[in-house]
Short mmCIF file of C-alpha atoms in Angstrom, two decimals:
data_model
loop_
_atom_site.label_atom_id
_atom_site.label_comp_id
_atom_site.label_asym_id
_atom_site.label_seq_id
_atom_site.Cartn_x
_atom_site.Cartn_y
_atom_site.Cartn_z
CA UNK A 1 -7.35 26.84 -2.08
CA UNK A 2 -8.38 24.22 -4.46
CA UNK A 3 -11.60 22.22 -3.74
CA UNK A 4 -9.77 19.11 -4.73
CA UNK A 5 -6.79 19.04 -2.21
CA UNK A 6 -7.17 15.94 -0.15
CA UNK A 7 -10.40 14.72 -2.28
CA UNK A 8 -10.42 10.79 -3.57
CA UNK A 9 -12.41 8.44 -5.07
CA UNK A 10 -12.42 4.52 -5.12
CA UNK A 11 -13.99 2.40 -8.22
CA UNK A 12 -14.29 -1.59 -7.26
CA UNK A 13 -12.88 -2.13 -11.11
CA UNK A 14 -11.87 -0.78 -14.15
CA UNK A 15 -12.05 -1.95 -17.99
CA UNK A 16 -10.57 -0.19 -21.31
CA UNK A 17 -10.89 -1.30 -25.07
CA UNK A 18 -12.72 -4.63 -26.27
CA UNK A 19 -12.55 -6.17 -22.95
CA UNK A 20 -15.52 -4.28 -22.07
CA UNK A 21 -17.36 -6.62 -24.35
CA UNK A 22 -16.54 -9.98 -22.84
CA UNK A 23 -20.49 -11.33 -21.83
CA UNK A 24 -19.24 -14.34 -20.39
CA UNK A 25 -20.40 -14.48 -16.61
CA UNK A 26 -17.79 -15.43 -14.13
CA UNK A 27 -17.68 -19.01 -12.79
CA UNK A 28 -19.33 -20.04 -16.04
CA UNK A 29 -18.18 -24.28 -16.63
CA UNK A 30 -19.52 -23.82 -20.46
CA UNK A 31 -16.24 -21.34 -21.16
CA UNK A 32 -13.14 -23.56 -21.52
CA UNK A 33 -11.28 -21.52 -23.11
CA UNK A 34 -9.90 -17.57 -23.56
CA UNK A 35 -12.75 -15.33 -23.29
CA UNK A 36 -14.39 -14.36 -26.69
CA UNK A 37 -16.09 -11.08 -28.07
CA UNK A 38 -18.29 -11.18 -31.67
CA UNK A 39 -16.75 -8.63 -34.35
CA UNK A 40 -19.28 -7.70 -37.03
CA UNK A 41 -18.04 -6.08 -39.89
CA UNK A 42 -20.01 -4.68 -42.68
CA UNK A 43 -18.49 -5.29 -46.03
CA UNK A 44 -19.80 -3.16 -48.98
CA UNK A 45 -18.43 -3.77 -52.30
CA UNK A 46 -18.67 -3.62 -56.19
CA UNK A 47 -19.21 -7.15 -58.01
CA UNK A 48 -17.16 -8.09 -60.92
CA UNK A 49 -19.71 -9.87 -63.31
CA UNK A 50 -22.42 -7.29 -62.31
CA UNK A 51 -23.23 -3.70 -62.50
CA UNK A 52 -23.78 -3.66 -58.65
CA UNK A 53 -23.12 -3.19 -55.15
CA UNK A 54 -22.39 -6.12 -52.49
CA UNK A 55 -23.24 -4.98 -49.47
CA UNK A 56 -23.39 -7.54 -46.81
CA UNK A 57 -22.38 -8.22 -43.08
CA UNK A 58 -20.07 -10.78 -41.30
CA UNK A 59 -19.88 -11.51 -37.59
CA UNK A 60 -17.00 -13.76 -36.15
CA UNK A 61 -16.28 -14.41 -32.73
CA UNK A 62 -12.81 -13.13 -31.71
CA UNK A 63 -10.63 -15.04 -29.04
CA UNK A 64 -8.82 -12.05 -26.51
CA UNK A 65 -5.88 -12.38 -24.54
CA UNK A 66 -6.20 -13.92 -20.91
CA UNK A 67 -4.60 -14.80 -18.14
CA UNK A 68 -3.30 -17.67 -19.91
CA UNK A 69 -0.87 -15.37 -22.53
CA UNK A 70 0.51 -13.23 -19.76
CA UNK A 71 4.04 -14.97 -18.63
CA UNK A 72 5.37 -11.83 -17.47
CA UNK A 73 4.87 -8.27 -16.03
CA UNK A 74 7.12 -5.36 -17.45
CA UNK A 75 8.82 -4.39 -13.64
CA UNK A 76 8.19 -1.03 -14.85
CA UNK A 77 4.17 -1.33 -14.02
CA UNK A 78 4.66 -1.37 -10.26
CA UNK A 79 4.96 1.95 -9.04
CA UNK A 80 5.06 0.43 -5.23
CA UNK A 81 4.56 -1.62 -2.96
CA UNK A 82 3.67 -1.79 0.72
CA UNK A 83 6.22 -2.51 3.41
CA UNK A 84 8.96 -1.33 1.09
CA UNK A 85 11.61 -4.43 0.59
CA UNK A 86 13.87 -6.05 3.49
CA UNK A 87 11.33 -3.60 5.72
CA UNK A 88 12.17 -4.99 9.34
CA UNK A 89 9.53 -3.04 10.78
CA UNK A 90 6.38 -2.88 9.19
CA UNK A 91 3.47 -2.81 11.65
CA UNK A 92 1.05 -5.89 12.03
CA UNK A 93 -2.13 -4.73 11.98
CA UNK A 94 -1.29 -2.98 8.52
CA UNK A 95 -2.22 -4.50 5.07
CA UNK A 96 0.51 -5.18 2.47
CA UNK A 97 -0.23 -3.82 -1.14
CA UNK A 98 0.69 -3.56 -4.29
CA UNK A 99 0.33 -0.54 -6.83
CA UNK A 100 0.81 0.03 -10.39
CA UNK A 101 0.84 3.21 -12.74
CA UNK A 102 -1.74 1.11 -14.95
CA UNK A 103 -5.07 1.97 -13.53
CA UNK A 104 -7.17 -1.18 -15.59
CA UNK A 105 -4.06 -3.67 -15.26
CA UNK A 106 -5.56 -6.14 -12.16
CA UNK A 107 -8.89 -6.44 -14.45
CA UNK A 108 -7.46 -6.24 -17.94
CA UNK A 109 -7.19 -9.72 -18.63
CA UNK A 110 -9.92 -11.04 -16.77
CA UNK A 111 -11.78 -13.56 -18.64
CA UNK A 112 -15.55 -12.61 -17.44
CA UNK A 113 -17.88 -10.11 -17.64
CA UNK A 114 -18.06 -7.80 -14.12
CA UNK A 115 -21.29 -7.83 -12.31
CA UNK A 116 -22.97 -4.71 -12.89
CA UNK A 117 -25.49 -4.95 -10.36
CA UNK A 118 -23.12 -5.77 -7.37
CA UNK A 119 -20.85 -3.78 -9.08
CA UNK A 120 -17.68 -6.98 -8.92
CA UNK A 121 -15.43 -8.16 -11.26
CA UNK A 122 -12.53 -10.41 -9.65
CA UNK A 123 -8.57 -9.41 -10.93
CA UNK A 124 -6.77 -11.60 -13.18
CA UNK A 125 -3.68 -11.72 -10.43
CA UNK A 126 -3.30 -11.70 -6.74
CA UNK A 127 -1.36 -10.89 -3.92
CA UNK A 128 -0.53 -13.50 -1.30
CA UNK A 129 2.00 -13.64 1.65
CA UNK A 130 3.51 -16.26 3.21
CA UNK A 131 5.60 -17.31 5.79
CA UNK A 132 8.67 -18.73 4.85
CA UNK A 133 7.66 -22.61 6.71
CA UNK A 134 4.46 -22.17 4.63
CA UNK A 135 6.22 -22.59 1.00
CA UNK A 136 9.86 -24.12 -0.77
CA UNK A 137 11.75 -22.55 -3.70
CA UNK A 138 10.72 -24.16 -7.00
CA UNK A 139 13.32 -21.88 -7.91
CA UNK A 140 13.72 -21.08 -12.04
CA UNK A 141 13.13 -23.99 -14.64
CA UNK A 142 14.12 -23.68 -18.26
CA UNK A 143 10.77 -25.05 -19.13
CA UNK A 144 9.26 -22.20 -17.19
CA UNK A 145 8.71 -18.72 -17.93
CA UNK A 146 8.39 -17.32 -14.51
CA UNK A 147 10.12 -18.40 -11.62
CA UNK A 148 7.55 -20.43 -8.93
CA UNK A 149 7.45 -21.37 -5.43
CA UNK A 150 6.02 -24.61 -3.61
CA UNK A 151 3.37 -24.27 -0.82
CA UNK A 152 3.67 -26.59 2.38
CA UNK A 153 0.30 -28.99 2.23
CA UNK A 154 -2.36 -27.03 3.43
CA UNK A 155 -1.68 -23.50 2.81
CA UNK A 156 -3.85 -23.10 0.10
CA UNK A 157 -5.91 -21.28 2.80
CA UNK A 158 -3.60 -18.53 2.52
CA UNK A 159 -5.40 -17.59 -0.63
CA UNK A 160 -8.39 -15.23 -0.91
CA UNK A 161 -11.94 -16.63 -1.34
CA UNK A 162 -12.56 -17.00 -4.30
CA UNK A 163 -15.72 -15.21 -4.10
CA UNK A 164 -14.21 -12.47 -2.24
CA UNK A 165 -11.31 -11.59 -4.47
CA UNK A 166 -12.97 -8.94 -5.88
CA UNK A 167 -12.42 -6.99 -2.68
CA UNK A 168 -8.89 -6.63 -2.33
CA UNK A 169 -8.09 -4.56 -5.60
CA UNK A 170 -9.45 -1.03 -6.93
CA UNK A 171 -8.68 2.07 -8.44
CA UNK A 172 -7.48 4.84 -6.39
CA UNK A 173 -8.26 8.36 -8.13
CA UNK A 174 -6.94 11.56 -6.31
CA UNK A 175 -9.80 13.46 -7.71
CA UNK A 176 -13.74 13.76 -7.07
CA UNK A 177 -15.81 11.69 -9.85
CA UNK A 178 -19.40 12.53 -8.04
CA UNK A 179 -19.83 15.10 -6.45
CA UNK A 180 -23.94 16.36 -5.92
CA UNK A 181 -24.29 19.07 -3.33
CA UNK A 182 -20.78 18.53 -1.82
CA UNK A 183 -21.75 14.77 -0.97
CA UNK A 184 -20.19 11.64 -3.48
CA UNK A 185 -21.94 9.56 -4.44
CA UNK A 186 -20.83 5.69 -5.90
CA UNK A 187 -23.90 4.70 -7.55
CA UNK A 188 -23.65 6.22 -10.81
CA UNK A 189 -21.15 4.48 -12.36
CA UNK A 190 -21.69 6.29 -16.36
CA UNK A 191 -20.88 9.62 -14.85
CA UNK A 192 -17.66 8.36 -13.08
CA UNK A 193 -16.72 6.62 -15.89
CA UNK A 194 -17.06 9.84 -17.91
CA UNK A 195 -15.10 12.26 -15.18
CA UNK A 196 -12.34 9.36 -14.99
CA UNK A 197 -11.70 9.62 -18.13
CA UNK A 198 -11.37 13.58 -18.41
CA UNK A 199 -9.37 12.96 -14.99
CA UNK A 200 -6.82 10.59 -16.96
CA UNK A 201 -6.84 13.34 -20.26
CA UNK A 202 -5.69 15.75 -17.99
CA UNK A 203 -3.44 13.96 -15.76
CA UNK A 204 -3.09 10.31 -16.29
CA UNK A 205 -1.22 9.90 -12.72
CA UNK A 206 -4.23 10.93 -11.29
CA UNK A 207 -5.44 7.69 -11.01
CA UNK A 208 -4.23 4.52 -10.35
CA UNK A 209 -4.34 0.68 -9.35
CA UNK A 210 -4.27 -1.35 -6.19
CA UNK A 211 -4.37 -4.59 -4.67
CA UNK A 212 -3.87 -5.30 -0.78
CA UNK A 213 -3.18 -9.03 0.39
CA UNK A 214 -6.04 -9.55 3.20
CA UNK A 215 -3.63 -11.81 5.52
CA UNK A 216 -3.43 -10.50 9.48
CA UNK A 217 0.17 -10.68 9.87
CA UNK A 218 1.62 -11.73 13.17
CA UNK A 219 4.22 -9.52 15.55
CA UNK A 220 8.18 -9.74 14.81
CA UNK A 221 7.54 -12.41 11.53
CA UNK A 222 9.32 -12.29 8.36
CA UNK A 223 7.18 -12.52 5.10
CA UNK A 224 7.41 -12.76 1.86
CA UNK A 225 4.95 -11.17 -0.44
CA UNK A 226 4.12 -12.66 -4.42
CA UNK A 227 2.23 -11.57 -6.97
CA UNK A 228 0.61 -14.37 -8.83
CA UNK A 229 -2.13 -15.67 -10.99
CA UNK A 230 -5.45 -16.10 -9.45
CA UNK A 231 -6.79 -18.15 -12.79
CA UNK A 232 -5.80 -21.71 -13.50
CA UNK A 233 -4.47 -21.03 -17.04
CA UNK A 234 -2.25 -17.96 -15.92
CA UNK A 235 -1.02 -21.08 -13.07
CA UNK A 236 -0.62 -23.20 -16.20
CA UNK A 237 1.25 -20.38 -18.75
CA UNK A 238 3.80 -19.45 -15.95
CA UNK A 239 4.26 -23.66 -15.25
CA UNK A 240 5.53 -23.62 -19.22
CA UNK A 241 2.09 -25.83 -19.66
CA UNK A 242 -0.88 -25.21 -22.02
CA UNK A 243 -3.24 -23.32 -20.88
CA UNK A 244 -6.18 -25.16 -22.43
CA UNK A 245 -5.24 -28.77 -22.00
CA UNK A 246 -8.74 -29.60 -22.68
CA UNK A 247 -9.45 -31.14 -19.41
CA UNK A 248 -13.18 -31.11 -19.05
CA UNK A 249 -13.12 -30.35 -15.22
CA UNK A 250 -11.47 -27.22 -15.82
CA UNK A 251 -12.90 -23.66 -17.33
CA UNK A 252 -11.68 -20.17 -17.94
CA UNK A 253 -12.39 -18.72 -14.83
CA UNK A 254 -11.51 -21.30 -12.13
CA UNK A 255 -9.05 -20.05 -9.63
CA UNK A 256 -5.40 -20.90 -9.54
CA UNK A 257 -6.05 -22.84 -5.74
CA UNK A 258 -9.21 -24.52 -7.02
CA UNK A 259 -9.04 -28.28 -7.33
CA UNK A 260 -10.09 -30.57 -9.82
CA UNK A 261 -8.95 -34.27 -11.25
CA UNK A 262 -5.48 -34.51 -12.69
CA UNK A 263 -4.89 -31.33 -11.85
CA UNK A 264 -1.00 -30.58 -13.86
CA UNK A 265 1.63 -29.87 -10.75
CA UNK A 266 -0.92 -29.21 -7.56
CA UNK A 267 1.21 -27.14 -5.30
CA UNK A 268 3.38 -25.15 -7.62
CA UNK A 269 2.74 -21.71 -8.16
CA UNK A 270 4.51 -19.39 -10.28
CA UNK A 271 5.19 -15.56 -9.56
CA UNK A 272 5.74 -12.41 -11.61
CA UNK A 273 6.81 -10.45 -8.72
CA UNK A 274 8.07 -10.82 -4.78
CA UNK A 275 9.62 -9.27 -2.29
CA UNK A 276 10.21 -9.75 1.62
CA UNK A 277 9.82 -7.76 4.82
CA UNK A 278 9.54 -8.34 8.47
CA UNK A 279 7.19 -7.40 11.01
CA UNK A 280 7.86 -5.65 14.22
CA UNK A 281 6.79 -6.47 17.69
CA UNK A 282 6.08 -3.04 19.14
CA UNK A 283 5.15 0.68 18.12
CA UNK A 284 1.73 0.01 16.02
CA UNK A 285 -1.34 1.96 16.82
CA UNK A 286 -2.85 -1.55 18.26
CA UNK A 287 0.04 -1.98 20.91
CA UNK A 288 -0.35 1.66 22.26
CA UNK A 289 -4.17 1.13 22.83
CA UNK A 290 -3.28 -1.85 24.57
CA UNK A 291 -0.87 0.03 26.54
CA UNK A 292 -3.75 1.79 28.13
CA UNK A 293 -4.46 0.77 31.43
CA UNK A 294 -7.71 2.26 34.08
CA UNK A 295 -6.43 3.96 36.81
CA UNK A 296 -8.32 6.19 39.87
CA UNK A 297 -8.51 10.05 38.70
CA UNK A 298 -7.24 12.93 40.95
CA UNK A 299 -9.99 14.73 42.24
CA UNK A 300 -8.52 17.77 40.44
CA UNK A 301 -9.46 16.20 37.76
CA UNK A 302 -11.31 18.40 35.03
CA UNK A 303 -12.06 21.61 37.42
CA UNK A 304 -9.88 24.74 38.31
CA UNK A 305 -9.71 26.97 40.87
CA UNK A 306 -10.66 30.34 40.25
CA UNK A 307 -10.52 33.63 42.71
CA UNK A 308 -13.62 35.66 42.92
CA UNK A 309 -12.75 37.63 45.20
CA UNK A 310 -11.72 40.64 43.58
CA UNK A 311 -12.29 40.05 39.31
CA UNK A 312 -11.94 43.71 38.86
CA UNK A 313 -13.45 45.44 35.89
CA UNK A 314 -16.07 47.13 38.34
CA UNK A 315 -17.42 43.59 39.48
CA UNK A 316 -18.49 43.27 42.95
CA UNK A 317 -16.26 40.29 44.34
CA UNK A 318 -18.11 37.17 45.65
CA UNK A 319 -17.85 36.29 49.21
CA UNK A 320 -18.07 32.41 49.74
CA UNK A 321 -16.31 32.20 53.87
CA UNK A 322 -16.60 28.67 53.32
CA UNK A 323 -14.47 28.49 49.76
CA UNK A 324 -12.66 31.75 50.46
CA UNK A 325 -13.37 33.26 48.12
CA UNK A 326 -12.40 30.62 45.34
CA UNK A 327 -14.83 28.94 43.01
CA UNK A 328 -13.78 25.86 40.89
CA UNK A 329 -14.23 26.46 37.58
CA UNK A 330 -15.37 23.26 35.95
CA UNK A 331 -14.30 22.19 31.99
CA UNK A 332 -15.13 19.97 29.41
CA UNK A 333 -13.17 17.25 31.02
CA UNK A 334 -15.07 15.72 33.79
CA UNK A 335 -15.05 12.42 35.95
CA UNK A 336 -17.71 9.51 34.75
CA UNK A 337 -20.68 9.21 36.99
CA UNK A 338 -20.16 6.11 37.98
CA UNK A 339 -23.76 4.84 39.29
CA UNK A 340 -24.57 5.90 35.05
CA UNK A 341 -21.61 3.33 34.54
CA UNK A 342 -23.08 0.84 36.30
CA UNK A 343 -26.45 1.34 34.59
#
């Protein structure tokens, strides 16, 4: 049997390519625009005038793509999502999710470096469900790439934290990165990075993407699930609006829900994926605990009776006038003392 059957591993983020050089910390005001990474190349050459070599080098800083160029995702990324769609019966005290074949797509456009030390790095979109009081249809605009939705005043606490976003996405890997002495460990990021990546060589559906929406759903409620932008200027893009419109209040990494003056369209949100399901009232693991209910044991309770009388097998019987003859045989199943309740 192989040692890997029913093995996984979890990394809080992933990064491929240049992104990995973004130094920009998040939250950072001084960053107004699409993160940046400095390219030096080193130019060797002959001169024209002169018997010579020109060697020399040139650095330029070199704008990537963001949150603010994405006004789409190919429907072809999602490998699944969590109640499947028109679901009536998805249990309450389950998550919904989101997966997709792309194991670095929640993090690829993120426009800040990932905290190494905690080991963070927040996604670049995010999962939110709503009730359908909580929001209107903005419905599908010309001037808009994506189609949006409205929220109802107020339910901008239906969003993550913004501080806690980084805990609702991660990569799910069906194979063991660490392993020392048959315990993982998760503190040694370089050598999971290294096994992830022979893990993807071999098999690159090993491995793969996630982000769960952290809202407790109620009992027999319909909801519908989006996938959106959690930065302003992928709120802006999918709005048809600049991305960088220069207002001074505003930098590359504030949220989508974060407020700030003459902020364009408060409210409207746009989407680049949705579905809906519906809660039901009974049958989840937290309804059968609560099903439970104390009641007085038998007295029969965790003992049998057993005849000692005559056991055979050349054993002398045991004579016991005042059992006759039968002993009960007690198991691992016993009453609570109750005075060692009380105590």
């Amino acid at each position: 049997m192989s040692d890997t059957l029913g093995t996984y591993s979890f990394l809080p983020w992933l990064r491929l390519g240049m992104a990995n050089n973004i130094s920009a910390p998040d939250m950072d005001p001084s960053v107004t625009a699409r993160a940046t990474m400095q390219v030096a190349l080193d130019l060797t050459g002959q001169r024209v005038e002169e018997d010579g070599e020109l060697s020399t080098t040139v650095s330029r800083d070199v704008e990537l793509y963001g949150p603010g160029d994405v006004v789409g995702i190919n429907q072809s990324a999602i490998i699944k999502v969590e109640p499947r769609g028109n679901l009536t019966n998805f249990e309450p005290n389950y998550l919904p999710y989101i997966e997709f074949g792309e194991e670095d797509l929640p993090w690829r456009y993120t426009p800040a470096a990932p905290d190494t030390a905690l080991h963070r790095l927040r996604p670049w979109i995010v999962l939110v469900v709503l009730r359908a009081d909580e929001f209107n249809e903005a419905g599908i605009n010309a001037a808009r790439p994506l189609p949006a939705i409205e929220l109802a005043t107020g339910v901008e606490t239906a969003f993550p934290a913004e501080d806690q976003l980084w805990g609702w996405a991660h990569v799910h890997v069906n194979r063991d990165l660490i392993k020392s002495e048959g315990v993982t460990l998760s503190t040694d990021g370089d050598m999971a990075g290294t096994r992830l990546e022979n893990v993807l060589k071999s098999n690159a559906d090993h491995a793969y993407s996630r982000i769960i929406s952290p809202r407790r759903l109620a009992p027999d409620t319909g909801y519908h699930a989006f996938l959106m932008p959690s930065f302003e200027s992928g709120r802006l893009a999918g709005l048809g609006l600049p991305p960088d419109d220069g207002n001074a209040e505003r930098f590359a990494t504030q949220s989508a829900w974060a407020s700030y003056t003459d902020r364009p369209l408060p409210g409207l949100y746009p989407f680049y994926h949705r579905w809906y399901f519906k809660t039901g009232e009974i049958g989840d693991f937290e309804y059968l605990v609560r099903l439970l209910k104390p009641r007085p044991p038998d007295p029969r309770l965790g003992r049998r009776d057993i005849d000692v009388q005559r056991p055979g097998a050349n054993l002398p019987g045991i004579a016991i006038p005042e059992l006759d003859g039968v002993l009960r045989l007690g198991g691992a199943l016993k009453v609570p003392d109750e005075a060692a309740i009380r105590n």
